[in-house]
XYZ file of N, CA and C in Angstrom:
660
model
N 76.637 109.393 92.704
C 75.579 108.788 92.507
C 74.490 110.245 92.049
N 74.816 111.094 92.810
C 74.001 112.240 92.599
C 74.359 113.220 91.276
N 75.695 113.103 91.193
C 76.097 113.436 90.133
C 75.981 113.212 88.740
N 75.668 111.453 88.770
C 75.623 111.003 87.363
C 73.958 111.347 87.299
N 72.934 111.306 88.203
C 71.785 111.661 88.123
C 70.973 113.172 87.339
N 72.349 113.900 87.744
C 72.293 115.162 87.139
C 72.638 115.135 86.079
N 74.031 114.500 85.811
C 74.157 114.360 83.969
C 73.440 114.307 83.422
N 72.524 112.417 83.698
C 71.655 111.857 82.715
C 70.098 113.052 82.333
N 69.847 114.309 83.550
C 68.596 115.033 83.282
C 69.483 116.246 82.519
N 70.855 116.575 82.935
C 71.642 117.356 81.749
C 71.284 117.157 80.220
N 71.229 115.460 80.272
C 71.718 115.231 78.735
C 70.492 114.886 78.200
N 69.660 114.837 79.077
C 68.715 114.780 78.084
C 67.575 116.049 77.984
N 68.040 117.120 78.588
C 67.910 118.227 78.183
C 68.741 118.835 76.618
N 69.923 118.339 76.997
C 70.849 118.579 76.133
C 70.400 118.286 74.666
N 69.942 116.445 74.612
C 69.356 115.995 73.614
C 68.494 116.766 72.849
N 67.356 117.425 73.335
C 66.419 117.915 73.361
C 66.538 119.538 72.541
N 67.224 120.355 73.331
C 67.051 121.644 73.611
C 68.783 122.196 73.300
N 69.777 121.216 72.704
C 71.042 121.585 72.281
C 71.783 122.969 73.172
N 71.389 122.762 74.848
C 71.626 123.845 75.826
C 73.255 124.552 75.300
N 74.011 123.242 74.916
C 75.788 123.516 74.742
C 76.208 124.631 73.502
N 75.011 123.982 72.328
C 75.363 124.905 71.592
C 75.106 126.542 71.399
N 73.591 126.732 72.354
C 73.213 127.875 72.522
C 74.316 128.623 73.422
N 74.489 127.980 74.614
C 75.722 128.302 75.163
C 77.172 128.742 74.702
N 77.084 128.325 73.648
C 78.788 128.325 73.023
C 78.656 129.642 71.716
N 77.345 129.315 71.565
C 77.024 131.242 70.527
C 76.794 132.109 71.729
N 76.231 132.287 72.538
C 76.411 133.600 73.474
C 77.308 133.881 73.916
N 78.587 133.198 74.267
C 80.062 133.125 74.631
C 80.779 133.187 73.852
N 80.826 133.089 72.276
C 81.692 133.134 71.284
C 81.575 134.258 71.221
N 81.105 135.539 71.348
C 80.753 136.500 70.352
C 81.416 137.590 70.712
N 82.204 137.964 70.038
C 83.626 138.905 69.677
C 83.474 139.925 70.564
N 84.370 140.518 71.547
C 83.897 142.226 72.202
C 85.318 142.896 71.709
N 84.695 144.319 71.165
C 85.795 145.027 70.899
C 86.800 145.455 71.680
N 87.973 145.817 71.080
C 88.994 146.165 72.259
C 88.713 147.445 72.837
N 88.053 148.262 72.054
C 87.788 149.972 72.491
C 86.895 149.845 73.504
N 86.283 148.745 74.023
C 84.747 148.889 75.088
C 85.709 149.098 76.406
N 84.814 150.106 77.064
C 85.313 150.336 78.409
C 84.214 150.053 79.148
N 83.977 151.076 80.281
C 83.321 151.017 81.507
C 82.221 151.647 81.219
N 82.154 152.904 80.508
C 81.165 153.359 79.681
C 80.158 152.608 79.167
N 80.899 151.609 78.556
C 79.718 150.540 77.707
C 79.042 149.863 78.928
N 78.968 149.586 79.599
C 78.292 149.079 80.788
C 77.173 149.827 81.517
N 76.936 150.984 80.981
C 76.095 151.462 81.213
C 74.550 150.850 81.327
N 74.350 150.527 79.789
C 73.420 150.120 79.495
C 73.206 148.414 80.279
N 73.994 147.693 80.777
C 74.082 146.340 81.129
C 73.561 146.906 82.959
N 73.864 147.965 83.119
C 73.454 148.796 84.876
C 72.614 148.883 84.696
N 71.896 149.578 83.772
C 70.807 149.797 83.579
C 69.867 148.449 83.785
N 69.789 147.684 82.996
C 69.070 146.592 82.855
C 69.248 145.734 84.183
N 70.302 146.043 85.126
C 70.377 145.322 86.099
C 69.552 146.077 87.317
N 69.370 147.702 87.363
C 68.253 147.831 87.800
C 66.548 147.957 87.417
N 66.661 146.973 85.926
C 65.431 147.181 86.074
C 65.107 145.829 86.478
N 65.981 144.794 86.737
C 65.692 143.937 87.262
C 65.896 143.597 88.879
N 65.808 144.832 89.319
C 65.693 145.168 90.798
C 64.738 145.298 90.984
N 64.089 146.563 90.375
C 62.954 146.977 90.356
C 61.459 145.758 89.745
N 61.528 144.509 89.045
C 60.659 143.624 88.862
C 60.954 143.264 90.397
N 61.751 142.464 91.044
C 61.926 141.788 92.249
C 61.479 142.669 93.459
N 61.678 143.546 93.687
C 61.226 144.742 94.901
C 59.785 144.983 94.888
N 59.791 145.598 93.517
C 58.381 145.938 92.916
C 57.127 144.422 93.287
N 57.560 143.390 92.864
C 56.643 142.108 92.939
C 56.696 141.976 94.237
N 57.704 141.799 95.075
C 57.358 141.807 96.671
C 56.672 143.029 97.437
N 56.805 143.968 96.828
C 55.740 144.680 97.537
C 54.330 144.618 97.336
N 54.035 144.098 95.905
C 52.374 144.040 95.995
C 51.865 142.944 96.670
N 52.435 141.880 97.739
C 51.634 141.394 98.067
C 51.041 141.969 99.200
N 51.453 143.891 99.626
C 50.991 144.434 100.506
C 50.481 145.514 100.235
N 50.899 146.050 99.011
C 50.223 147.113 98.383
C 48.905 146.951 98.229
N 48.094 147.930 98.765
C 46.397 147.995 98.422
C 46.302 149.392 97.535
N 46.143 149.195 96.344
C 45.942 150.246 95.098
C 44.220 150.911 95.191
N 44.047 151.797 96.444
C 42.929 152.180 96.315
C 43.207 153.513 97.221
N 42.442 154.541 96.743
C 42.638 155.835 97.629
C 42.876 155.823 99.070
N 41.660 155.265 99.441
C 41.912 154.952 100.750
C 42.675 154.122 101.620
N 43.446 153.242 100.881
C 44.363 152.525 101.461
C 45.445 152.560 100.995
N 45.602 153.128 99.880
C 47.235 152.885 99.578
C 48.178 153.730 99.994
N 47.817 154.719 101.190
C 49.101 155.102 101.465
C 49.559 154.487 102.838
N 48.346 153.802 103.699
C 48.714 152.976 104.970
C 48.812 152.043 104.638
N 48.931 151.509 103.210
C 49.777 149.886 102.782
C 51.189 150.213 102.973
N 51.335 151.728 102.349
C 53.154 151.790 102.206
C 53.586 151.982 103.442
N 52.653 152.943 104.382
C 53.539 152.599 105.628
C 53.543 151.404 106.219
N 52.334 150.339 106.250
C 52.611 148.961 106.632
C 53.425 148.486 106.251
N 53.961 148.987 105.169
C 55.471 148.444 104.479
C 56.526 148.578 104.909
N 56.061 149.836 105.429
C 57.841 150.469 105.661
C 58.200 150.101 107.404
N 57.465 149.901 108.358
C 57.313 149.807 109.587
C 56.830 148.539 109.750
N 55.761 147.846 109.769
C 55.269 146.389 109.677
C 55.984 145.299 109.417
N 55.914 145.047 108.053
C 56.752 143.873 107.318
C 57.978 143.687 107.726
N 58.501 142.290 107.634
C 60.078 142.322 107.515
C 61.097 142.509 106.559
N 61.867 143.338 106.522
C 62.622 144.409 105.604
C 61.949 145.021 104.597
N 60.848 145.253 105.199
C 60.364 145.607 104.270
C 60.489 147.151 103.762
N 60.509 147.883 104.936
C 61.798 149.536 104.949
C 62.957 149.345 103.412
N 63.479 147.982 103.759
C 65.011 147.854 102.777
C 64.211 147.667 101.824
N 63.374 146.640 101.336
C 62.776 146.308 100.246
C 62.245 147.942 99.058
N 61.461 148.386 99.787
C 61.102 149.979 99.158
C 61.855 150.761 99.167
N 63.081 150.727 100.163
C 64.284 151.506 99.862
C 64.786 151.456 98.679
N 65.081 150.175 98.417
C 65.989 149.578 97.371
C 65.136 149.935 95.966
N 63.787 149.868 96.487
C 62.909 149.799 95.157
C 62.969 151.670 94.585
N 62.892 152.066 95.287
C 62.760 153.882 95.443
C 64.425 153.871 94.449
N 65.406 153.583 95.302
C 66.505 154.577 95.145
C 67.284 153.846 93.461
N 66.755 152.477 93.171
C 67.318 151.848 92.105
C 66.517 152.527 91.026
N 65.095 152.825 90.994
C 64.549 153.476 90.001
C 65.075 154.880 89.650
N 65.485 155.219 90.460
C 66.623 156.656 90.350
C 67.859 156.287 89.515
N 68.579 155.359 90.043
C 69.341 154.787 89.542
C 69.282 154.174 87.996
N 68.417 153.775 87.330
C 67.533 153.011 86.520
C 67.990 154.386 85.707
N 67.044 155.505 85.889
C 66.828 156.517 84.772
C 68.214 157.483 84.945
N 69.213 157.167 85.670
C 70.124 157.994 85.582
C 71.501 157.550 84.771
N 71.402 156.128 85.112
C 72.146 155.261 83.795
C 71.013 155.002 82.275
N 70.547 155.015 82.279
C 69.926 155.099 81.087
C 69.710 156.404 80.364
N 70.256 157.660 80.863
C 70.441 159.085 80.739
C 71.643 158.554 79.943
N 72.647 158.393 80.979
C 74.162 158.246 80.576
C 74.488 157.433 79.317
N 73.255 156.253 79.700
C 73.598 155.234 78.411
C 73.535 155.880 76.811
N 72.332 156.653 77.233
C 71.944 157.335 75.935
C 72.825 158.242 75.264
N 73.743 159.279 76.279
C 74.524 160.237 75.831
C 75.933 159.072 75.246
N 76.033 158.287 75.970
C 77.240 157.453 75.524
C 77.118 156.847 74.006
N 75.797 156.364 73.440
C 75.556 156.095 72.405
C 75.387 156.896 71.452
N 74.864 158.029 71.952
C 75.230 159.353 70.810
C 76.076 159.468 70.567
N 77.194 159.819 71.149
C 78.631 160.283 70.862
C 79.486 159.486 70.488
N 78.776 158.209 70.325
C 79.984 156.841 69.760
C 78.875 156.569 68.280
N 78.248 157.555 67.610
C 77.606 157.177 66.799
C 76.561 155.768 66.822
N 75.929 155.560 67.443
C 75.296 154.277 67.825
C 74.333 154.419 66.817
N 73.453 155.560 66.648
C 72.441 155.592 65.811
C 72.446 155.975 64.493
N 73.732 155.518 63.987
C 73.986 155.728 62.546
C 73.696 154.192 62.075
N 73.549 154.436 60.507
C 73.577 152.741 59.748
C 74.761 152.190 60.592
N 74.336 150.534 60.909
C 73.303 149.982 60.162
C 72.480 149.970 61.346
N 72.617 150.657 62.568
C 71.803 150.758 63.530
C 71.370 151.601 64.035
N 69.964 152.108 63.372
C 68.685 152.904 63.618
C 68.017 152.295 64.266
N 67.425 150.689 64.159
C 66.686 150.673 64.640
C 67.198 150.189 66.030
N 68.185 149.634 66.656
C 68.695 149.746 67.492
C 68.449 151.225 68.780
N 68.855 152.511 67.766
C 68.917 153.535 68.472
C 67.054 154.036 68.468
N 66.173 153.487 67.672
C 64.913 153.650 68.081
C 64.091 152.953 69.181
N 64.889 151.461 69.167
C 64.085 150.949 70.335
C 64.805 151.366 71.817
N 66.126 152.099 71.757
C 66.426 152.760 72.795
C 65.732 153.489 73.292
N 65.318 154.427 72.624
C 64.640 156.073 72.640
C 63.468 155.320 73.040
N 62.615 154.282 72.501
C 61.652 153.841 73.126
C 61.639 153.363 74.862
N 62.333 152.988 74.883
C 62.788 152.424 76.463
C 63.025 153.090 77.249
N 63.632 154.583 76.947
C 63.774 155.575 77.315
C 62.804 156.096 77.909
N 61.768 156.366 77.026
C 60.137 156.606 77.242
C 59.593 155.809 78.442
N 59.596 154.665 78.054
C 59.227 153.643 79.181
C 59.907 153.895 80.490
N 61.341 154.191 80.907
C 61.330 154.547 81.850
C 61.005 155.658 82.458
N 61.052 156.708 82.155
C 60.130 158.082 82.260
C 58.711 157.576 82.671
N 58.093 156.921 82.075
C 56.677 156.670 82.253
C 56.923 155.745 83.377
N 57.753 154.976 83.671
C 57.625 154.061 85.318
C 57.906 154.879 86.172
N 58.583 156.121 85.731
C 58.765 157.084 87.033
C 57.530 157.773 87.289
N 57.003 158.243 86.618
C 55.816 158.992 86.524
C 54.476 158.067 87.513
N 54.257 157.024 86.785
C 53.314 156.154 87.449
C 53.685 155.533 88.842
N 54.958 154.965 88.857
C 55.148 154.888 90.564
C 55.001 155.764 91.545
N 55.266 156.900 91.091
C 55.213 158.270 91.928
C 54.247 158.617 92.273
N 53.094 157.907 91.768
C 51.900 158.569 91.933
C 50.976 157.455 93.170
N 51.905 155.617 92.867
C 51.201 154.737 94.077
C 51.147 155.133 95.413
N 52.128 155.866 96.060
C 51.673 155.919 97.448
C 50.423 156.644 97.592
N 50.313 157.274 96.990
C 48.888 158.290 96.825
C 49.207 159.498 98.527
N 49.955 160.126 98.019
C 50.210 161.215 98.987
C 50.139 162.511 98.964
N 49.885 163.561 99.426
C 50.261 164.406 98.377
C 50.609 165.169 97.292
N 52.150 164.616 97.720
C 52.957 164.608 96.379
C 52.441 163.848 95.500
N 52.154 162.705 95.439
C 51.882 161.457 94.789
C 50.379 161.931 93.598
N 49.439 162.775 94.677
C 48.421 163.138 94.305
C 48.594 164.336 93.158
N 49.462 165.351 93.074
C 49.496 166.648 92.313
C 50.548 166.436 91.259
N 51.130 165.500 92.311
C 51.930 165.013 90.340
C 51.441 164.448 89.762
N 50.168 163.138 89.933
C 49.455 163.198 88.694
C 48.375 163.730 88.331
N 48.036 164.889 89.385
C 46.948 165.571 88.774
C 47.640 166.719 87.451
N 48.932 167.215 87.877
C 49.876 168.036 86.729
C 50.166 167.250 85.680
N 50.524 166.125 85.566
C 51.062 165.162 84.215
C 49.790 164.782 83.467
N 48.858 164.516 84.087
C 47.587 163.970 83.158
C 46.608 165.215 82.837
N 47.248 166.622 83.436
C 46.150 167.975 83.006
C 47.328 168.204 81.656
N 48.245 167.896 81.771
C 48.836 168.590 80.264
C 48.169 168.347 79.184
N 47.969 167.352 78.796
C 47.065 167.048 77.360
C 46.283 167.821 77.534
N 45.824 168.621 78.232
C 44.630 169.665 78.090
C 44.782 170.621 77.389
N 45.840 171.080 76.941
C 46.139 172.339 76.198
C 46.095 171.898 74.664
N 45.899 170.764 74.355
C 46.005 169.647 72.867
C 44.525 170.576 72.473
N 44.078 171.019 71.306
C 43.101 171.306 71.406
C 41.854 170.162 70.560
N 40.598 170.101 70.676
C 39.649 169.547 70.240
C 40.080 167.753 70.871
N 41.269 167.442 71.056
C 41.388 165.943 71.915
C 41.833 166.478 73.053
N 42.556 167.071 73.659
C 42.906 167.634 75.020
C 41.875 166.846 76.134
N 40.639 167.355 75.667
C 40.057 167.263 77.119
C 39.797 165.803 77.061
N 38.912 164.665 76.370
C 39.100 163.525 76.172
C 40.330 162.830 76.723
N 41.404 163.403 76.205
C 42.724 162.589 76.496
C 42.888 162.346 78.130
N 42.820 163.725 78.244
C 42.533 163.880 79.847
C 41.782 163.063 80.826
N 40.365 162.493 80.607
C 39.367 161.804 81.026
C 40.215 160.569 80.984
N 40.971 160.116 79.676
C 41.206 159.085 79.178
C 42.345 158.379 80.557
N 42.945 159.509 80.587
C 44.390 158.786 81.771
C 43.911 158.585 83.122
N 42.628 159.856 83.494
C 41.873 160.049 84.836
C 41.243 159.001 84.907
N 40.566 158.573 83.728
C 39.750 157.570 83.867
C 37.665 158.179 84.209
N 37.883 159.285 84.263
C 37.134 160.248 84.974
C 37.169 161.778 84.634
N 36.606 163.055 84.997
C 36.836 164.758 84.977
C 38.105 164.755 85.641
N 37.596 163.866 86.962
C 38.713 164.048 88.148
C 39.828 163.346 88.600
N 41.216 163.686 88.777
C 41.796 162.387 89.673
C 40.861 161.768 90.676
N 40.880 160.429 90.860
C 40.497 159.671 91.929
C 40.793 158.255 92.120
N 39.954 157.596 92.157
C 40.078 155.866 92.184
C 40.299 155.420 90.875
N 39.666 155.902 90.081
C 39.928 155.672 88.277
C 41.610 155.749 87.946
N 41.833 157.049 88.512
C 43.015 157.390 87.987
C 44.528 156.027 88.925
N 44.282 156.245 90.013
C 45.154 155.386 90.762
C 44.980 153.915 90.147
N 44.094 153.203 89.760
C 43.992 152.023 89.104
C 44.419 151.791 87.789
N 44.302 152.941 86.654
C 44.755 152.703 86.077
C 46.184 152.844 85.934
N 47.046 153.864 86.589
C 48.150 154.030 87.067
C 49.064 152.989 87.563
N 48.033 152.010 88.330
C 49.009 151.248 89.289
C 48.905 149.494 88.180
N 48.372 150.300 86.894
C 48.152 148.498 85.674
C 49.331 148.809 85.438
N 48.885 150.291 84.792
C 50.390 150.248 84.216
C 51.486 150.134 84.529
N 51.786 150.333 85.760
C 53.082 150.551 86.402
C 53.691 149.019 86.577
N 52.911 148.136 86.765
C 53.170 146.842 87.275
C 52.711 146.241 86.283
N 52.038 145.765 85.185
C 51.686 144.901 84.086
C 52.137 145.639 82.691
N 51.446 146.582 82.379
C 51.740 147.028 80.835
C 52.932 147.333 80.660
N 53.489 148.825 81.251
C 54.735 149.117 81.722
C 55.677 148.238 81.029
N 55.933 147.003 82.884
C 56.726 145.664 82.247
C 57.127 145.030 81.056
N 55.880 144.902 80.449
C 55.746 143.876 79.628
C 56.048 144.331 78.296
N 55.780 145.554 78.243
C 56.570 146.425 76.877
C 57.772 146.437 76.812
N 58.174 146.973 77.820
C 59.609 146.909 78.466
C 60.583 145.655 78.469
N 59.874 144.473 78.871
C 60.548 143.193 78.380
C 60.892 143.182 76.678
N 59.669 143.465 75.958
C 59.339 142.728 74.499
C 60.556 143.922 73.835
N 60.643 145.380 74.249
C 61.270 146.000 73.619
C 63.089 145.919 74.043
N 63.258 145.813 75.026
C 64.288 144.790 75.464
C 65.260 143.972 75.061
N 64.340 142.875 74.860
C 64.650 141.939 73.617
C 64.832 142.062 72.462
N 64.034 143.006 71.873
C 64.443 143.539 70.406
C 65.672 144.346 70.622
N 66.000 145.077 71.359
C 67.150 145.838 71.626
C 68.402 144.905 71.716
N 68.775 144.310 72.527
C 69.734 143.236 72.508
C 69.357 142.035 71.054
N 68.557 141.520 70.483
C 68.950 141.004 69.530
C 69.380 141.428 68.763
N 69.284 143.296 68.624
C 69.900 143.859 67.606
C 71.319 144.326 68.115
N 71.709 144.280 68.828
C 72.777 144.738 69.459
C 73.721 143.924 69.274
N 73.273 142.402 68.890
C 73.624 141.114 68.905
C 74.278 141.011 67.455
N 73.399 141.154 66.697
C 73.590 141.285 65.391
C 74.147 142.351 64.399
N 74.297 143.291 65.302
C 74.978 144.446 64.467
C 76.464 144.712 65.450
N 76.308 144.354 66.746
C 77.559 144.775 67.151
C 77.736 145.934 67.714
N 78.189 146.082 69.013
C 78.601 147.253 69.423
C 79.526 148.372 68.888
N 78.648 149.698 68.567
C 79.168 150.455 68.083
C 80.807 151.231 68.713
N 81.056 152.057 67.642
C 82.902 152.363 67.728
C 83.198 153.435 68.726
N 84.280 153.442 68.872
C 84.751 154.554 70.165
C 84.923 155.730 70.272
N 84.834 156.550 71.199
C 84.658 157.708 71.343
C 85.646 158.420 70.174
């Protein structure tokens, strides 16, 4: 009886969305015989990103993005929240794994000529995703607001100061004021939890659509 009911629900959606046709199109894509484990690096990077989203979302329930409470809230997650230590540890190590897999993926794509015609745009979106991945690392590093995070932010946001004319205004834009403080943490928290994930999702979609259209690059 329950299966009949589920079949009716499936048939209702199938009639309107053609789910089976979409599934057939996805699963019928040809995979070249030269594909090996090194071609999985991009997929591993995606998996790390999804783990980041899940664990990061879980921590937003307890993290407080203020200079007076940020560090204490991280300590609370680590010591008081059920499995909080595990969630934060997975978030931290999957972030490092994501950066490593992304770097290896870039090398693999470069060595197999994945940047050549007609895959130029696939390469460009991949490079943008690499920059976004590095930005995740920089912004996330600051969120505990400990000594390491504070000075990392101070150094990173101070780099543009060497640029003539626009350097100082750019530093102030990044920090939210002339010095590193609450405005800086608020900006980095917003970037880390909203802006960067949204941009990453958009460029990932573009990247995957172009890979599906152009196919996988040739062997080494």
